[in-house]
Amino acid sequence: MKNPPIFPRGYVVQVARIDAELSVGALLHRQVVIKSLVLEDPVLNMTSDPDGPWNFENPQAQASQNTFPLGVISRVQIKRGRLIASNLLPSGAAGPVFFEAHEIFCDLEQVNLMRILNPASSSTDGQGTVKAGLLRFGSVEARNLESKLRLEARHVFFTEVKAEVYGGSAAVISPSTCWGRT
Amino acid sequence: MNFKTTARLNGVNVAQLLAAFPNGGGKVTGKMEGDVKLAGEIVHSLRPRREYTEPDT
């Protein structure tokens, strides 16, 4: 999936391999229903435009009647994922990376992709567990993160988070939240 | 993008942690324990790498 035109050339998401399990019963009724997805070696490049949206947002997109509607997917697994977050510079060129996560393994249930991408969503759009071998916040590192997470109303809620930090440990003692512009 | 969290730290090697920051290494050593509250917004800077690439004037 490529970046929208206002962003530098590149991809929002690249995935080496996708395995999808389809509902045979739905296919017999000429409907495509994905029961489960396994994404192997995906790379998510999140880029923020200081004056506008993230590259994965597309407020101008209209739901096309020609594309099949993606319903709730019972299970989504991510294996060996990588997430890279960066800002655009005022010149429009790609800026420095401010967050990256490597060796991500994620197991989510009841994932609603369409609602995740919809800025007006106000419901739970998936929940599960995530592990990451390495996280970098600028120059600060954490390793072996484990957490439960919930996607809800454009927020990501992390609970039961623990990680290794510079010879010690970090454990989140209250629910953590991350959210985009409101 | 905004974030909010409260974390409990145990046994963090302060020398290793500070070494991750420019000019931060070698000033404090020991193990750190405590609760840390972090909240804020990841903001944009017109010149995000200035402090690393340009001398003070």
PDB file of C-alpha atoms in Angstrom:
ATOM      1  CA  MET A   1       0.000   0.000   0.000  1.00  0.00           C
ATOM      2  CA  LYS A   2       1.658   3.218  -1.202  1.00  0.00           C
ATOM      3  CA  ASN A   3       1.822   6.618   0.465  1.00  0.00           C
ATOM      4  CA  PRO A   4      -0.813   9.213  -0.509  1.00  0.00           C
ATOM      5  CA  PRO A   5       0.406  11.858  -2.979  1.00  0.00           C
ATOM      6  CA  ILE A   6       1.313  14.524  -0.376  1.00  0.00           C
ATOM      7  CA  PHE A   7       3.902  12.177   1.171  1.00  0.00           C
ATOM      8  CA  PRO A   8       7.285  11.130  -0.244  1.00  0.00           C
ATOM      9  CA  ARG A   9       7.316   8.094  -2.481  1.00  0.00           C
ATOM     10  CA  GLY A  10       7.192   4.951  -0.431  1.00  0.00           C
ATOM     11  CA  TYR A  11       4.887   2.520   1.221  1.00  0.00           C
ATOM     12  CA  VAL A  12       2.602   2.728   4.236  1.00  0.00           C
ATOM     13  CA  VAL A  13       2.635  -1.036   4.553  1.00  0.00           C
ATOM     14  CA  GLN A  14       4.684  -3.742   2.913  1.00  0.00           C
ATOM     15  CA  VAL A  15       4.065  -7.403   3.679  1.00  0.00           C
ATOM     16  CA  ALA A  16       6.255 -10.270   2.527  1.00  0.00           C
ATOM     17  CA  ARG A  17       3.489 -12.871   2.791  1.00  0.00           C
ATOM     18  CA  ILE A  18      -0.200 -12.862   3.663  1.00  0.00           C
ATOM     19  CA  ASP A  19      -2.199 -15.985   4.417  1.00  0.00           C
ATOM     20  CA  ALA A  20      -5.951 -15.475   4.497  1.00  0.00           C
ATOM     21  CA  GLU A  21      -8.587 -17.992   5.485  1.00  0.00           C
ATOM     22  CA  LEU A  22     -11.858 -17.326   3.676  1.00  0.00           C
ATOM     23  CA  SER A  23     -15.329 -18.461   4.585  1.00  0.00           C
ATOM     24  CA  VAL A  24     -16.449 -21.040   2.033  1.00  0.00           C
ATOM     25  CA  GLY A  25     -20.061 -20.580   3.030  1.00  0.00           C
ATOM     26  CA  ALA A  26     -19.859 -16.858   2.291  1.00  0.00           C
ATOM     27  CA  LEU A  27     -18.136 -17.504  -1.061  1.00  0.00           C
ATOM     28  CA  LEU A  28     -21.082 -19.678  -2.082  1.00  0.00           C
ATOM     29  CA  HIS A  29     -23.221 -16.584  -1.531  1.00  0.00           C
ATOM     30  CA  ARG A  30     -20.773 -14.486  -3.628  1.00  0.00           C
ATOM     31  CA  GLN A  31     -19.436 -12.718  -0.562  1.00  0.00           C
ATOM     32  CA  VAL A  32     -15.827 -12.489   0.592  1.00  0.00           C
ATOM     33  CA  VAL A  33     -15.512 -13.003   4.341  1.00  0.00           C
ATOM     34  CA  ILE A  34     -12.023 -13.248   5.813  1.00  0.00           C
ATOM     35  CA  LYS A  35     -11.974 -15.475   8.874  1.00  0.00           C
ATOM     36  CA  SER A  36      -8.300 -15.061   9.726  1.00  0.00           C
ATOM     37  CA  LEU A  37      -5.174 -13.321   8.472  1.00  0.00           C
ATOM     38  CA  VAL A  38      -1.497 -14.061   9.036  1.00  0.00           C
ATOM     39  CA  LEU A  39       0.925 -11.287   8.050  1.00  0.00           C
ATOM     40  CA  GLU A  40       4.552 -12.369   7.836  1.00  0.00           C
ATOM     41  CA  ASP A  41       7.393  -9.829   7.914  1.00  0.00           C
ATOM     42  CA  PRO A  42       5.172  -6.747   7.554  1.00  0.00           C
ATOM     43  CA  VAL A  43       6.735  -3.280   7.650  1.00  0.00           C
ATOM     44  CA  LEU A  44       4.519  -0.365   8.715  1.00  0.00           C
ATOM     45  CA  ASN A  45       5.921   3.087   7.898  1.00  0.00           C
ATOM     46  CA  MET A  46       3.916   5.698   9.799  1.00  0.00           C
ATOM     47  CA  THR A  47       4.684   9.226   8.623  1.00  0.00           C
ATOM     48  CA  SER A  48       3.106  12.357  10.040  1.00  0.00           C
ATOM     49  CA  ASP A  49       2.633  15.554   8.076  1.00  0.00           C
ATOM     50  CA  PRO A  50       2.959  18.480  10.551  1.00  0.00           C
ATOM     51  CA  ASP A  51       0.063  20.277   8.879  1.00  0.00           C
ATOM     52  CA  GLY A  52      -2.149  17.343   8.118  1.00  0.00           C
ATOM     53  CA  PRO A  53      -2.858  13.689   8.509  1.00  0.00           C
ATOM     54  CA  TRP A  54      -0.747  10.592   8.934  1.00  0.00           C
ATOM     55  CA  ASN A  55       0.076   8.758   5.743  1.00  0.00           C
ATOM     56  CA  PHE A  56      -2.248   5.904   6.680  1.00  0.00           C
ATOM     57  CA  GLU A  57      -5.207   8.264   6.970  1.00  0.00           C
ATOM     58  CA  ASN A  58      -7.096   9.178   3.847  1.00  0.00           C
ATOM     59  CA  PRO A  59     -10.014  11.452   4.731  1.00  0.00           C
ATOM     60  CA  GLN A  60     -10.798  12.011   1.061  1.00  0.00           C
ATOM     61  CA  ALA A  61     -11.318   8.332   0.411  1.00  0.00           C
ATOM     62  CA  GLN A  62     -14.867   7.377  -0.412  1.00  0.00           C
ATOM     63  CA  ALA A  63     -16.184   3.909   0.231  1.00  0.00           C
ATOM     64  CA  SER A  64     -16.433   2.356  -3.179  1.00  0.00           C
ATOM     65  CA  GLN A  65     -19.265   0.034  -4.006  1.00  0.00           C
ATOM     66  CA  ASN A  66     -16.867  -1.915  -6.187  1.00  0.00           C
ATOM     67  CA  THR A  67     -14.623  -2.995  -3.307  1.00  0.00           C
ATOM     68  CA  PHE A  68     -15.891  -5.790  -1.108  1.00  0.00           C
ATOM     69  CA  PRO A  69     -16.655  -4.731   2.449  1.00  0.00           C
ATOM     70  CA  LEU A  70     -14.197  -6.042   5.027  1.00  0.00           C
ATOM     71  CA  GLY A  71     -16.140  -7.258   8.016  1.00  0.00           C
ATOM     72  CA  VAL A  72     -14.785  -8.290  11.375  1.00  0.00           C
ATOM     73  CA  ILE A  73     -11.838 -10.673  11.085  1.00  0.00           C
ATOM     74  CA  SER A  74     -11.861 -13.251  13.863  1.00  0.00           C
ATOM     75  CA  ARG A  75      -8.083 -13.478  14.193  1.00  0.00           C
ATOM     76  CA  VAL A  76      -5.153 -11.448  12.860  1.00  0.00           C
ATOM     77  CA  GLN A  77      -1.591 -12.567  13.528  1.00  0.00           C
ATOM     78  CA  ILE A  78       1.528 -10.530  12.817  1.00  0.00           C
ATOM     79  CA  LYS A  79       4.849 -12.341  12.667  1.00  0.00           C
ATOM     80  CA  ARG A  80       8.240 -10.586  12.702  1.00  0.00           C
ATOM     81  CA  GLY A  81       6.701  -7.155  12.068  1.00  0.00           C
ATOM     82  CA  ARG A  82       8.504  -3.830  12.012  1.00  0.00           C
ATOM     83  CA  LEU A  83       7.035  -0.389  12.754  1.00  0.00           C
ATOM     84  CA  ILE A  84       8.770   2.854  11.879  1.00  0.00           C
ATOM     85  CA  ALA A  85       7.328   6.274  12.800  1.00  0.00           C
ATOM     86  CA  SER A  86       8.690   9.542  11.472  1.00  0.00           C
ATOM     87  CA  ASN A  87       7.711  13.128  10.688  1.00  0.00           C
ATOM     88  CA  LEU A  88       7.820  14.981   7.442  1.00  0.00           C
ATOM     89  CA  LEU A  89      10.150  17.976   7.333  1.00  0.00           C
ATOM     90  CA  PRO A  90       8.748  21.364   6.252  1.00  0.00           C
ATOM     91  CA  SER A  91      10.411  20.764   2.892  1.00  0.00           C
ATOM     92  CA  GLY A  92       8.228  17.716   2.422  1.00  0.00           C
ATOM     93  CA  ALA A  93      11.183  15.345   2.674  1.00  0.00           C
ATOM     94  CA  ALA A  94      11.177  12.436   5.111  1.00  0.00           C
ATOM     95  CA  GLY A  95      12.353  13.454   8.587  1.00  0.00           C
ATOM     96  CA  PRO A  96      14.169  11.457  11.255  1.00  0.00           C
ATOM     97  CA  VAL A  97      12.620   8.355  12.800  1.00  0.00           C
ATOM     98  CA  PHE A  98      11.329   9.074  16.325  1.00  0.00           C
ATOM     99  CA  PHE A  99      10.036   5.594  17.129  1.00  0.00           C
ATOM    100  CA  GLU A 100      10.713   2.123  15.817  1.00  0.00           C
ATOM    101  CA  ALA A 101       9.801  -1.384  16.906  1.00  0.00           C
ATOM    102  CA  HIS A 102      11.360  -4.593  15.615  1.00  0.00           C
ATOM    103  CA  GLU A 103      10.525  -8.303  15.877  1.00  0.00           C
ATOM    104  CA  ILE A 104       6.851  -7.627  16.531  1.00  0.00           C
ATOM    105  CA  PHE A 105       4.585 -10.581  17.151  1.00  0.00           C
ATOM    106  CA  CYS A 106       0.930  -9.689  17.545  1.00  0.00           C
ATOM    107  CA  ASP A 107      -2.196 -11.770  17.974  1.00  0.00           C
ATOM    108  CA  LEU A 108      -5.489  -9.872  17.676  1.00  0.00           C
ATOM    109  CA  GLU A 109      -9.101 -10.995  17.807  1.00  0.00           C
ATOM    110  CA  GLN A 110     -12.240  -9.480  16.338  1.00  0.00           C
ATOM    111  CA  VAL A 111     -10.391  -6.960  14.190  1.00  0.00           C
ATOM    112  CA  ASN A 112     -12.445  -4.462  12.203  1.00  0.00           C
ATOM    113  CA  LEU A 113     -10.057  -2.915   9.655  1.00  0.00           C
ATOM    114  CA  MET A 114     -12.622  -0.579   8.156  1.00  0.00           C
ATOM    115  CA  ARG A 115     -13.432   0.979  11.514  1.00  0.00           C
ATOM    116  CA  ILE A 116      -9.736   1.305  12.407  1.00  0.00           C
ATOM    117  CA  LEU A 117      -9.248   3.397   9.265  1.00  0.00           C
ATOM    118  CA  ASN A 118     -12.403   5.424   9.862  1.00  0.00           C
ATOM    119  CA  PRO A 119     -11.775   8.690  11.771  1.00  0.00           C
ATOM    120  CA  ALA A 120     -15.359   8.611  13.078  1.00  0.00           C
ATOM    121  CA  SER A 121     -15.021   5.175  14.677  1.00  0.00           C
ATOM    122  CA  SER A 122     -16.030   5.028  18.319  1.00  0.00           C
ATOM    123  CA  SER A 123     -16.025   1.335  19.111  1.00  0.00           C
ATOM    124  CA  THR A 124     -13.675  -1.516  20.000  1.00  0.00           C
ATOM    125  CA  ASP A 125     -11.951  -2.511  16.770  1.00  0.00           C
ATOM    126  CA  GLY A 126      -9.769  -5.358  17.993  1.00  0.00           C
ATOM    127  CA  GLN A 127      -7.880  -6.661  21.009  1.00  0.00           C
ATOM    128  CA  GLY A 128      -5.118  -9.101  21.831  1.00  0.00           C
ATOM    129  CA  THR A 129      -1.470  -9.338  22.751  1.00  0.00           C
ATOM    130  CA  VAL A 130       1.722  -7.888  21.357  1.00  0.00           C
ATOM    131  CA  LYS A 131       5.395  -8.703  21.843  1.00  0.00           C
ATOM    132  CA  ALA A 132       8.344  -6.772  20.460  1.00  0.00           C
ATOM    133  CA  GLY A 133      12.002  -7.720  20.635  1.00  0.00           C
ATOM    134  CA  LEU A 134      13.328  -4.167  20.399  1.00  0.00           C
ATOM    135  CA  LEU A 135      11.819  -0.700  20.760  1.00  0.00           C
ATOM    136  CA  ARG A 136      13.636   2.575  20.143  1.00  0.00           C
ATOM    137  CA  PHE A 137      12.306   5.978  21.248  1.00  0.00           C
ATOM    138  CA  GLY A 138      14.873   8.158  19.564  1.00  0.00           C
ATOM    139  CA  SER A 139      18.074   6.945  21.168  1.00  0.00           C
ATOM    140  CA  VAL A 140      16.414   5.257  24.177  1.00  0.00           C
ATOM    141  CA  GLU A 141      15.892   1.499  23.878  1.00  0.00           C
ATOM    142  CA  ALA A 142      13.685  -1.101  25.503  1.00  0.00           C
ATOM    143  CA  ARG A 143      13.728  -4.821  24.813  1.00  0.00           C
ATOM    144  CA  ASN A 144      11.400  -7.778  25.051  1.00  0.00           C
ATOM    145  CA  LEU A 145       8.179  -5.837  25.489  1.00  0.00           C
ATOM    146  CA  GLU A 146       5.032  -7.777  26.245  1.00  0.00           C
ATOM    147  CA  SER A 147       1.601  -6.208  26.502  1.00  0.00           C
ATOM    148  CA  LYS A 148      -2.079  -6.641  26.024  1.00  0.00           C
ATOM    149  CA  LEU A 149      -3.659  -4.101  23.711  1.00  0.00           C
ATOM    150  CA  ARG A 150      -7.063  -2.888  22.679  1.00  0.00           C
ATOM    151  CA  LEU A 151      -7.952  -0.770  19.654  1.00  0.00           C
ATOM    152  CA  GLU A 152     -10.865   1.481  20.471  1.00  0.00           C
ATOM    153  CA  ALA A 153     -12.204   4.762  19.107  1.00  0.00           C
ATOM    154  CA  ARG A 154      -8.926   5.762  17.442  1.00  0.00           C
ATOM    155  CA  HIS A 155      -7.022   4.994  20.643  1.00  0.00           C
ATOM    156  CA  VAL A 156      -4.632   2.129  21.406  1.00  0.00           C
ATOM    157  CA  PHE A 157      -4.880   1.010  25.035  1.00  0.00           C
ATOM    158  CA  PHE A 158      -1.936  -0.968  26.453  1.00  0.00           C
ATOM    159  CA  THR A 159      -2.326  -2.966  29.670  1.00  0.00           C
ATOM    160  CA  GLU A 160      -0.101  -5.386  31.587  1.00  0.00           C
ATOM    161  CA  VAL A 161       2.948  -3.919  29.844  1.00  0.00           C
ATOM    162  CA  LYS A 162       6.409  -5.075  30.803  1.00  0.00           C
ATOM    163  CA  ALA A 163       9.803  -4.646  29.169  1.00  0.00           C
ATOM    164  CA  GLU A 164      13.530  -4.795  29.825  1.00  0.00           C
ATOM    165  CA  VAL A 165      15.188  -1.386  30.118  1.00  0.00           C
ATOM    166  CA  TYR A 166      18.954  -0.930  30.495  1.00  0.00           C
ATOM    167  CA  GLY A 167      19.611  -3.896  32.739  1.00  0.00           C
ATOM    168  CA  GLY A 168      16.372  -3.401  34.673  1.00  0.00           C
ATOM    169  CA  SER A 169      12.682  -3.732  34.060  1.00  0.00           C
ATOM    170  CA  ALA A 170       9.722  -1.491  33.388  1.00  0.00           C
ATOM    171  CA  ALA A 171       6.131  -2.405  34.101  1.00  0.00           C
ATOM    172  CA  VAL A 172       3.209  -0.157  33.378  1.00  0.00           C
ATOM    173  CA  ILE A 173       1.049   0.233  36.480  1.00  0.00           C
ATOM    174  CA  SER A 174      -1.889   2.043  34.900  1.00  0.00           C
ATOM    175  CA  PRO A 175      -3.511   1.577  31.505  1.00  0.00           C
ATOM    176  CA  SER A 176      -1.484   3.372  28.852  1.00  0.00           C
ATOM    177  CA  THR A 177      -3.019   5.124  25.935  1.00  0.00           C
ATOM    178  CA  CYS A 178      -1.804   6.329  22.593  1.00  0.00           C
ATOM    179  CA  TRP A 179      -4.019   8.301  20.278  1.00  0.00           C
ATOM    180  CA  GLY A 180      -3.893  10.454  17.186  1.00  0.00           C
ATOM    181  CA  ARG A 181      -5.146  13.942  16.601  1.00  0.00           C
ATOM    182  CA  THR A 182      -8.694  14.612  17.732  1.00  0.00           C
TER     183      THR A 182
ATOM    184  CA  MET B   1       0.067  11.780  18.338  1.00  0.00           C
ATOM    185  CA  ASN B   2      -0.498  11.834  22.092  1.00  0.00           C
ATOM    186  CA  PHE B   3       0.429   9.388  24.820  1.00  0.00           C
ATOM    187  CA  LYS B   4      -0.121   8.801  28.532  1.00  0.00           C
ATOM    188  CA  THR B   5       1.376   6.153  30.811  1.00  0.00           C
ATOM    189  CA  THR B   6       2.633   5.426  34.308  1.00  0.00           C
ATOM    190  CA  ALA B   7       5.472   2.918  34.611  1.00  0.00           C
ATOM    191  CA  ARG B   8       7.330   1.328  37.522  1.00  0.00           C
ATOM    192  CA  LEU B   9      11.064   0.982  36.953  1.00  0.00           C
ATOM    193  CA  ASN B  10      13.303  -1.489  38.763  1.00  0.00           C
ATOM    194  CA  GLY B  11      17.059  -1.982  38.546  1.00  0.00           C
ATOM    195  CA  VAL B  12      17.624   0.355  35.624  1.00  0.00           C
ATOM    196  CA  ASN B  13      21.327   0.965  35.029  1.00  0.00           C
ATOM    197  CA  VAL B  14      21.480   4.771  35.037  1.00  0.00           C
ATOM    198  CA  ALA B  15      24.887   4.967  33.382  1.00  0.00           C
ATOM    199  CA  GLN B  16      23.649   2.890  30.459  1.00  0.00           C
ATOM    200  CA  LEU B  17      20.466   4.936  30.213  1.00  0.00           C
ATOM    201  CA  LEU B  18      22.219   8.308  30.216  1.00  0.00           C
ATOM    202  CA  ALA B  19      24.772   7.108  27.695  1.00  0.00           C
ATOM    203  CA  ALA B  20      21.914   7.040  25.188  1.00  0.00           C
ATOM    204  CA  PHE B  21      21.669  10.836  25.355  1.00  0.00           C
ATOM    205  CA  PRO B  22      24.104  13.283  23.763  1.00  0.00           C
ATOM    206  CA  ASN B  23      26.684  14.340  26.388  1.00  0.00           C
ATOM    207  CA  GLY B  24      24.724  12.361  28.997  1.00  0.00           C
ATOM    208  CA  GLY B  25      27.160   9.560  29.754  1.00  0.00           C
ATOM    209  CA  GLY B  26      29.469   9.330  32.749  1.00  0.00           C
ATOM    210  CA  LYS B  27      27.691  11.823  34.982  1.00  0.00           C
ATOM    211  CA  VAL B  28      25.541   9.557  37.157  1.00  0.00           C
ATOM    212  CA  THR B  29      25.815   5.864  37.930  1.00  0.00           C
ATOM    213  CA  GLY B  30      23.826   3.367  39.983  1.00  0.00           C
ATOM    214  CA  LYS B  31      20.495   1.585  39.795  1.00  0.00           C
ATOM    215  CA  MET B  32      17.227   3.450  39.472  1.00  0.00           C
ATOM    216  CA  GLU B  33      13.875   2.455  40.909  1.00  0.00           C
ATOM    217  CA  GLY B  34      10.696   4.459  40.892  1.00  0.00           C
ATOM    218  CA  ASP B  35       7.431   5.314  39.247  1.00  0.00           C
ATOM    219  CA  VAL B  36       7.462   7.463  36.135  1.00  0.00           C
ATOM    220  CA  LYS B  37       4.484   9.299  34.697  1.00  0.00           C
ATOM    221  CA  LEU B  38       4.783  10.211  31.050  1.00  0.00           C
ATOM    222  CA  ALA B  39       2.192  12.157  29.124  1.00  0.00           C
ATOM    223  CA  GLY B  40       2.287  14.533  26.251  1.00  0.00           C
ATOM    224  CA  GLU B  41       2.238  15.020  22.560  1.00  0.00           C
ATOM    225  CA  ILE B  42       4.829  14.060  20.003  1.00  0.00           C
ATOM    226  CA  VAL B  43       5.338  17.471  18.465  1.00  0.00           C
ATOM    227  CA  HIS B  44       6.943  18.612  15.293  1.00  0.00           C
ATOM    228  CA  SER B  45      10.130  20.604  15.169  1.00  0.00           C
ATOM    229  CA  LEU B  46      11.173  22.734  12.243  1.00  0.00           C
ATOM    230  CA  ARG B  47      14.755  21.604  12.800  1.00  0.00           C
ATOM    231  CA  PRO B  48      14.598  18.324  14.734  1.00  0.00           C
ATOM    232  CA  ARG B  49      18.302  17.498  14.484  1.00  0.00           C
ATOM    233  CA  ARG B  50      19.663  20.958  15.247  1.00  0.00           C
ATOM    234  CA  GLU B  51      20.993  20.082  18.698  1.00  0.00           C
ATOM    235  CA  TYR B  52      22.951  17.184  17.245  1.00  0.00           C
ATOM    236  CA  THR B  53      24.396  18.899  14.211  1.00  0.00           C
ATOM    237  CA  GLU B  54      24.943  22.559  15.074  1.00  0.00           C
ATOM    238  CA  PRO B  55      27.113  24.096  17.794  1.00  0.00           C
ATOM    239  CA  ASP B  56      25.595  26.462  20.357  1.00  0.00           C
ATOM    240  CA  THR B  57      25.821  30.098  19.353  1.00  0.00           C
TER     241      THR B  57
END
